Amino acid sequence: MHGNPPSHPWIHRLSRTNPPGRIRLFCFPYAGGGASTFRGWAELLPDEIDVHAIQPPGREDRLFEDPVDTLQATLDAVVPELLEHSKEPFALFGHSLGAIVCWEAARVLREEHDVEPMHMFLSGCRALPAVHDGRRDLHTLPEAELIEELRLMNGTPEEILQNADFMRMLLPTIRADYAMLSRYSFLSCKPPGAPVTVFGGANDPGVGMHHLQQWSELVEGELDSMVLPGDHFFLHASRQPLLAEMAKRLLQPGREAGRDSSHRSL
């Protein structure tokens, strides 16, 4: 690993229970998102699940730090922090760009440290390496076009999109995240040892059912997949059913989640 250590921790604990829950859940946000993406999750999940969020620089309480625009720099920073928690059972969740970072962090943990999560949840993301198929390089767009793309994605409140001063602060981080996505190159690797569940939105225009099913080529056994109501940001609109499905898999250790079902919808 290389690179400078982060000036602030990348992992924020969101649960307030003491002692912590027996299972750590580490959550990776989508492009432009931060730890607040997962606000309220700790209150909706059972106390046995201790919720932690990844907080990259350039947003929220790290707003005035330079954003990171390469996956390698992200892994160099976040994997050592994940290792500090790896003595306890843990799971990983990632949405969209966060799913890619989640997958690659799990690969590094497995290949370089012989560490596996108990479960991996990949949400709102095309199966690798098809993540780039038909995608524009959003980080190179002029400001007005990039803002319009964000509006079409329906993940940013209109009042924020229309706040020119606020958007000027946010856009460098958003561009950095999309640059990371554009530069990402999939590395072929052995299937993860952990069960994998993939989630998708029923009305996500960019991630269809066929994209989700292609994850079956990267995991062992039958793919555990579920489609929930909502668009690309269904993790907000369908938060309660999403968390219920995750809790069910994490709290039934005798059940081989990810091995016993093909596809379900709610």
mmCIF file of N, CA and C in Angstrom, residues 27-73:
data_model
loop_
_atom_site.group_PDB
_atom_site.id
_atom_site.type_symbol
_atom_site.label_atom_id
_atom_site.label_comp_id
_atom_site.label_asym_id
_atom_site.label_seq_id
_atom_site.Cartn_x
_atom_site.Cartn_y
_atom_site.Cartn_z
ATOM 1 N N CYS A 27 -20.527 0.858 5.507
ATOM 2 C CA CYS A 27 -21.355 1.308 4.385
ATOM 3 C C CYS A 27 -20.612 2.332 3.533
ATOM 4 N N PHE A 28 -20.524 2.062 2.238
ATOM 5 C CA PHE A 28 -19.824 2.924 1.281
ATOM 6 C C PHE A 28 -20.850 3.722 0.475
ATOM 7 N N PRO A 29 -20.765 5.059 0.467
ATOM 8 C CA PRO A 29 -21.780 5.878 -0.211
ATOM 9 C C PRO A 29 -21.585 5.944 -1.718
ATOM 10 N N TYR A 30 -22.629 6.416 -2.395
ATOM 11 C CA TYR A 30 -22.582 6.647 -3.838
ATOM 12 C C TYR A 30 -21.777 7.904 -4.146
ATOM 13 N N ALA A 31 -21.544 8.168 -5.429
ATOM 14 C CA ALA A 31 -20.770 9.332 -5.857
ATOM 15 C C ALA A 31 -21.384 10.610 -5.308
ATOM 16 N N GLY A 32 -20.558 11.435 -4.706
ATOM 17 C CA GLY A 32 -21.015 12.688 -4.119
ATOM 18 C C GLY A 32 -21.581 12.540 -2.729
ATOM 19 N N GLY A 33 -21.829 11.316 -2.289
ATOM 20 C CA GLY A 33 -22.425 11.075 -0.980
ATOM 21 C C GLY A 33 -21.384 10.961 0.117
ATOM 22 N N GLY A 34 -21.878 10.986 1.343
ATOM 23 C CA GLY A 34 -21.012 10.851 2.503
ATOM 24 C C GLY A 34 -21.680 10.018 3.567
ATOM 25 N N ALA A 35 -21.165 10.134 4.774
ATOM 26 C CA ALA A 35 -21.677 9.324 5.877
ATOM 27 C C ALA A 35 -23.160 9.575 6.140
ATOM 28 N N SER A 36 -23.633 10.794 5.866
ATOM 29 C CA SER A 36 -25.039 11.109 6.140
ATOM 30 C C SER A 36 -25.997 10.314 5.249
ATOM 31 N N THR A 37 -25.488 9.723 4.169
ATOM 32 C CA THR A 37 -26.317 8.841 3.338
ATOM 33 C C THR A 37 -26.986 7.766 4.190
ATOM 34 N N PHE A 38 -26.307 7.364 5.250
ATOM 35 C CA PHE A 38 -26.768 6.246 6.072
ATOM 36 C C PHE A 38 -27.325 6.707 7.415
ATOM 37 N N ARG A 39 -27.666 7.980 7.501
ATOM 38 C CA ARG A 39 -28.291 8.497 8.719
ATOM 39 C C ARG A 39 -29.622 7.775 8.953
ATOM 40 N N GLY A 40 -29.842 7.335 10.169
ATOM 41 C CA GLY A 40 -31.071 6.636 10.518
ATOM 42 C C GLY A 40 -30.986 5.128 10.398
ATOM 43 N N TRP A 41 -29.950 4.615 9.761
ATOM 44 C CA TRP A 41 -29.830 3.166 9.613
ATOM 45 C C TRP A 41 -29.662 2.475 10.963
ATOM 46 N N ALA A 42 -28.853 3.058 11.826
ATOM 47 C CA ALA A 42 -28.597 2.425 13.127
ATOM 48 C C ALA A 42 -29.877 2.278 13.929
ATOM 49 N N GLU A 43 -30.768 3.266 13.809
ATOM 50 C CA GLU A 43 -32.020 3.229 14.564
ATOM 51 C C GLU A 43 -32.995 2.189 14.003
ATOM 52 N N LEU A 44 -32.873 1.864 12.719
ATOM 53 C CA LEU A 44 -33.794 0.924 12.083
ATOM 54 C C LEU A 44 -33.283 -0.515 12.091
ATOM 55 N N LEU A 45 -31.995 -0.691 12.315
ATOM 56 C CA LEU A 45 -31.425 -2.031 12.361
ATOM 57 C C LEU A 45 -31.364 -2.533 13.798
ATOM 58 N N PRO A 46 -31.381 -3.835 14.007
ATOM 59 C CA PRO A 46 -31.256 -4.377 15.368
ATOM 60 C C PRO A 46 -29.941 -3.945 16.015
ATOM 61 N N ASP A 47 -29.936 -3.874 17.345
ATOM 62 C CA ASP A 47 -28.751 -3.423 18.068
ATOM 63 C C ASP A 47 -27.549 -4.332 17.851
ATOM 64 N N GLU A 48 -27.774 -5.578 17.432
ATOM 65 C CA GLU A 48 -26.645 -6.481 17.185
ATOM 66 C C GLU A 48 -25.781 -6.021 16.019
ATOM 67 N N ILE A 49 -26.347 -5.145 15.175
ATOM 68 C CA ILE A 49 -25.620 -4.653 14.002
ATOM 69 C C ILE A 49 -25.132 -3.237 14.284
ATOM 70 N N ASP A 50 -23.834 -3.052 14.299
ATOM 71 C CA ASP A 50 -23.208 -1.770 14.618
ATOM 72 C C ASP A 50 -22.863 -1.061 13.304
ATOM 73 N N VAL A 51 -23.524 0.047 13.023
ATOM 74 C CA VAL A 51 -23.421 0.697 11.711
ATOM 75 C C VAL A 51 -22.268 1.694 11.678
ATOM 76 N N HIS A 52 -21.428 1.553 10.667
ATOM 77 C CA HIS A 52 -20.328 2.481 10.409
ATOM 78 C C HIS A 52 -20.436 2.957 8.961
ATOM 79 N N ALA A 53 -20.122 4.223 8.718
ATOM 80 C CA ALA A 53 -20.187 4.777 7.363
ATOM 81 C C ALA A 53 -18.811 5.246 6.922
ATOM 82 N N ILE A 54 -18.521 5.047 5.660
ATOM 83 C CA ILE A 54 -17.286 5.553 5.078
ATOM 84 C C ILE A 54 -17.488 7.026 4.731
ATOM 85 N N GLN A 55 -16.546 7.855 5.194
ATOM 86 C CA GLN A 55 -16.622 9.296 4.945
ATOM 87 C C GLN A 55 -15.386 9.737 4.160
ATOM 88 N N PRO A 56 -15.462 9.760 2.817
ATOM 89 C CA PRO A 56 -14.321 10.231 2.033
ATOM 90 C C PRO A 56 -14.112 11.735 2.230
ATOM 91 N N PRO A 57 -12.914 12.232 1.945
ATOM 92 C CA PRO A 57 -12.670 13.673 2.066
ATOM 93 C C PRO A 57 -13.435 14.459 1.007
ATOM 94 N N GLY A 58 -13.620 15.758 1.293
ATOM 95 C CA GLY A 58 -14.272 16.642 0.336
ATOM 96 C C GLY A 58 -15.758 16.778 0.524
ATOM 97 N N ARG A 59 -16.296 16.308 1.659
ATOM 98 C CA ARG A 59 -17.743 16.373 1.900
ATOM 99 C C ARG A 59 -18.010 16.392 3.399
ATOM 100 N N GLU A 60 -19.167 16.987 3.735
ATOM 101 C CA GLU A 60 -19.681 16.996 5.110
ATOM 102 C C GLU A 60 -18.608 17.481 6.087
ATOM 103 N N ASP A 61 -18.269 16.696 7.113
ATOM 104 C CA ASP A 61 -17.300 17.196 8.086
ATOM 105 C C ASP A 61 -15.864 17.168 7.561
ATOM 106 N N ARG A 62 -15.682 16.704 6.313
ATOM 107 C CA ARG A 62 -14.365 16.743 5.665
ATOM 108 C C ARG A 62 -14.419 17.615 4.408
ATOM 109 N N LEU A 63 -15.342 18.576 4.404
ATOM 110 C CA LEU A 63 -15.613 19.384 3.214
ATOM 111 C C LEU A 63 -14.380 20.110 2.701
ATOM 112 N N PHE A 64 -13.523 20.561 3.607
ATOM 113 C CA PHE A 64 -12.406 21.401 3.184
ATOM 114 C C PHE A 64 -11.120 20.606 2.951
ATOM 115 N N GLU A 65 -11.232 19.292 2.918
ATOM 116 C CA GLU A 65 -10.115 18.454 2.496
ATOM 117 C C GLU A 65 -10.239 18.179 1.001
ATOM 118 N N ASP A 66 -9.112 17.985 0.349
ATOM 119 C CA ASP A 66 -9.137 17.691 -1.085
ATOM 120 C C ASP A 66 -9.766 16.322 -1.330
ATOM 121 N N PRO A 67 -10.690 16.236 -2.280
ATOM 122 C CA PRO A 67 -11.287 14.927 -2.585
ATOM 123 C C PRO A 67 -10.276 13.998 -3.245
ATOM 124 N N VAL A 68 -10.548 12.722 -3.168
ATOM 125 C CA VAL A 68 -9.700 11.688 -3.770
ATOM 126 C C VAL A 68 -10.329 11.254 -5.089
ATOM 127 N N ASP A 69 -9.532 11.160 -6.145
ATOM 128 C CA ASP A 69 -10.107 10.836 -7.452
ATOM 129 C C ASP A 69 -9.585 9.529 -8.045
ATOM 130 N N THR A 70 -8.915 8.705 -7.235
ATOM 131 C CA THR A 70 -8.493 7.390 -7.708
ATOM 132 C C THR A 70 -8.919 6.329 -6.700
ATOM 133 N N LEU A 71 -9.249 5.168 -7.215
ATOM 134 C CA LEU A 71 -9.645 4.072 -6.341
ATOM 135 C C LEU A 71 -8.482 3.627 -5.470
ATOM 136 N N GLN A 72 -7.271 3.615 -6.023
ATOM 137 C CA GLN A 72 -6.124 3.148 -5.247
ATOM 138 C C GLN A 72 -5.907 4.004 -4.009
ATOM 139 N N ALA A 73 -6.013 5.323 -4.148
ATOM 140 C CA ALA A 73 -5.846 6.198 -2.988
ATOM 141 C C ALA A 73 -6.930 5.942 -1.952
#
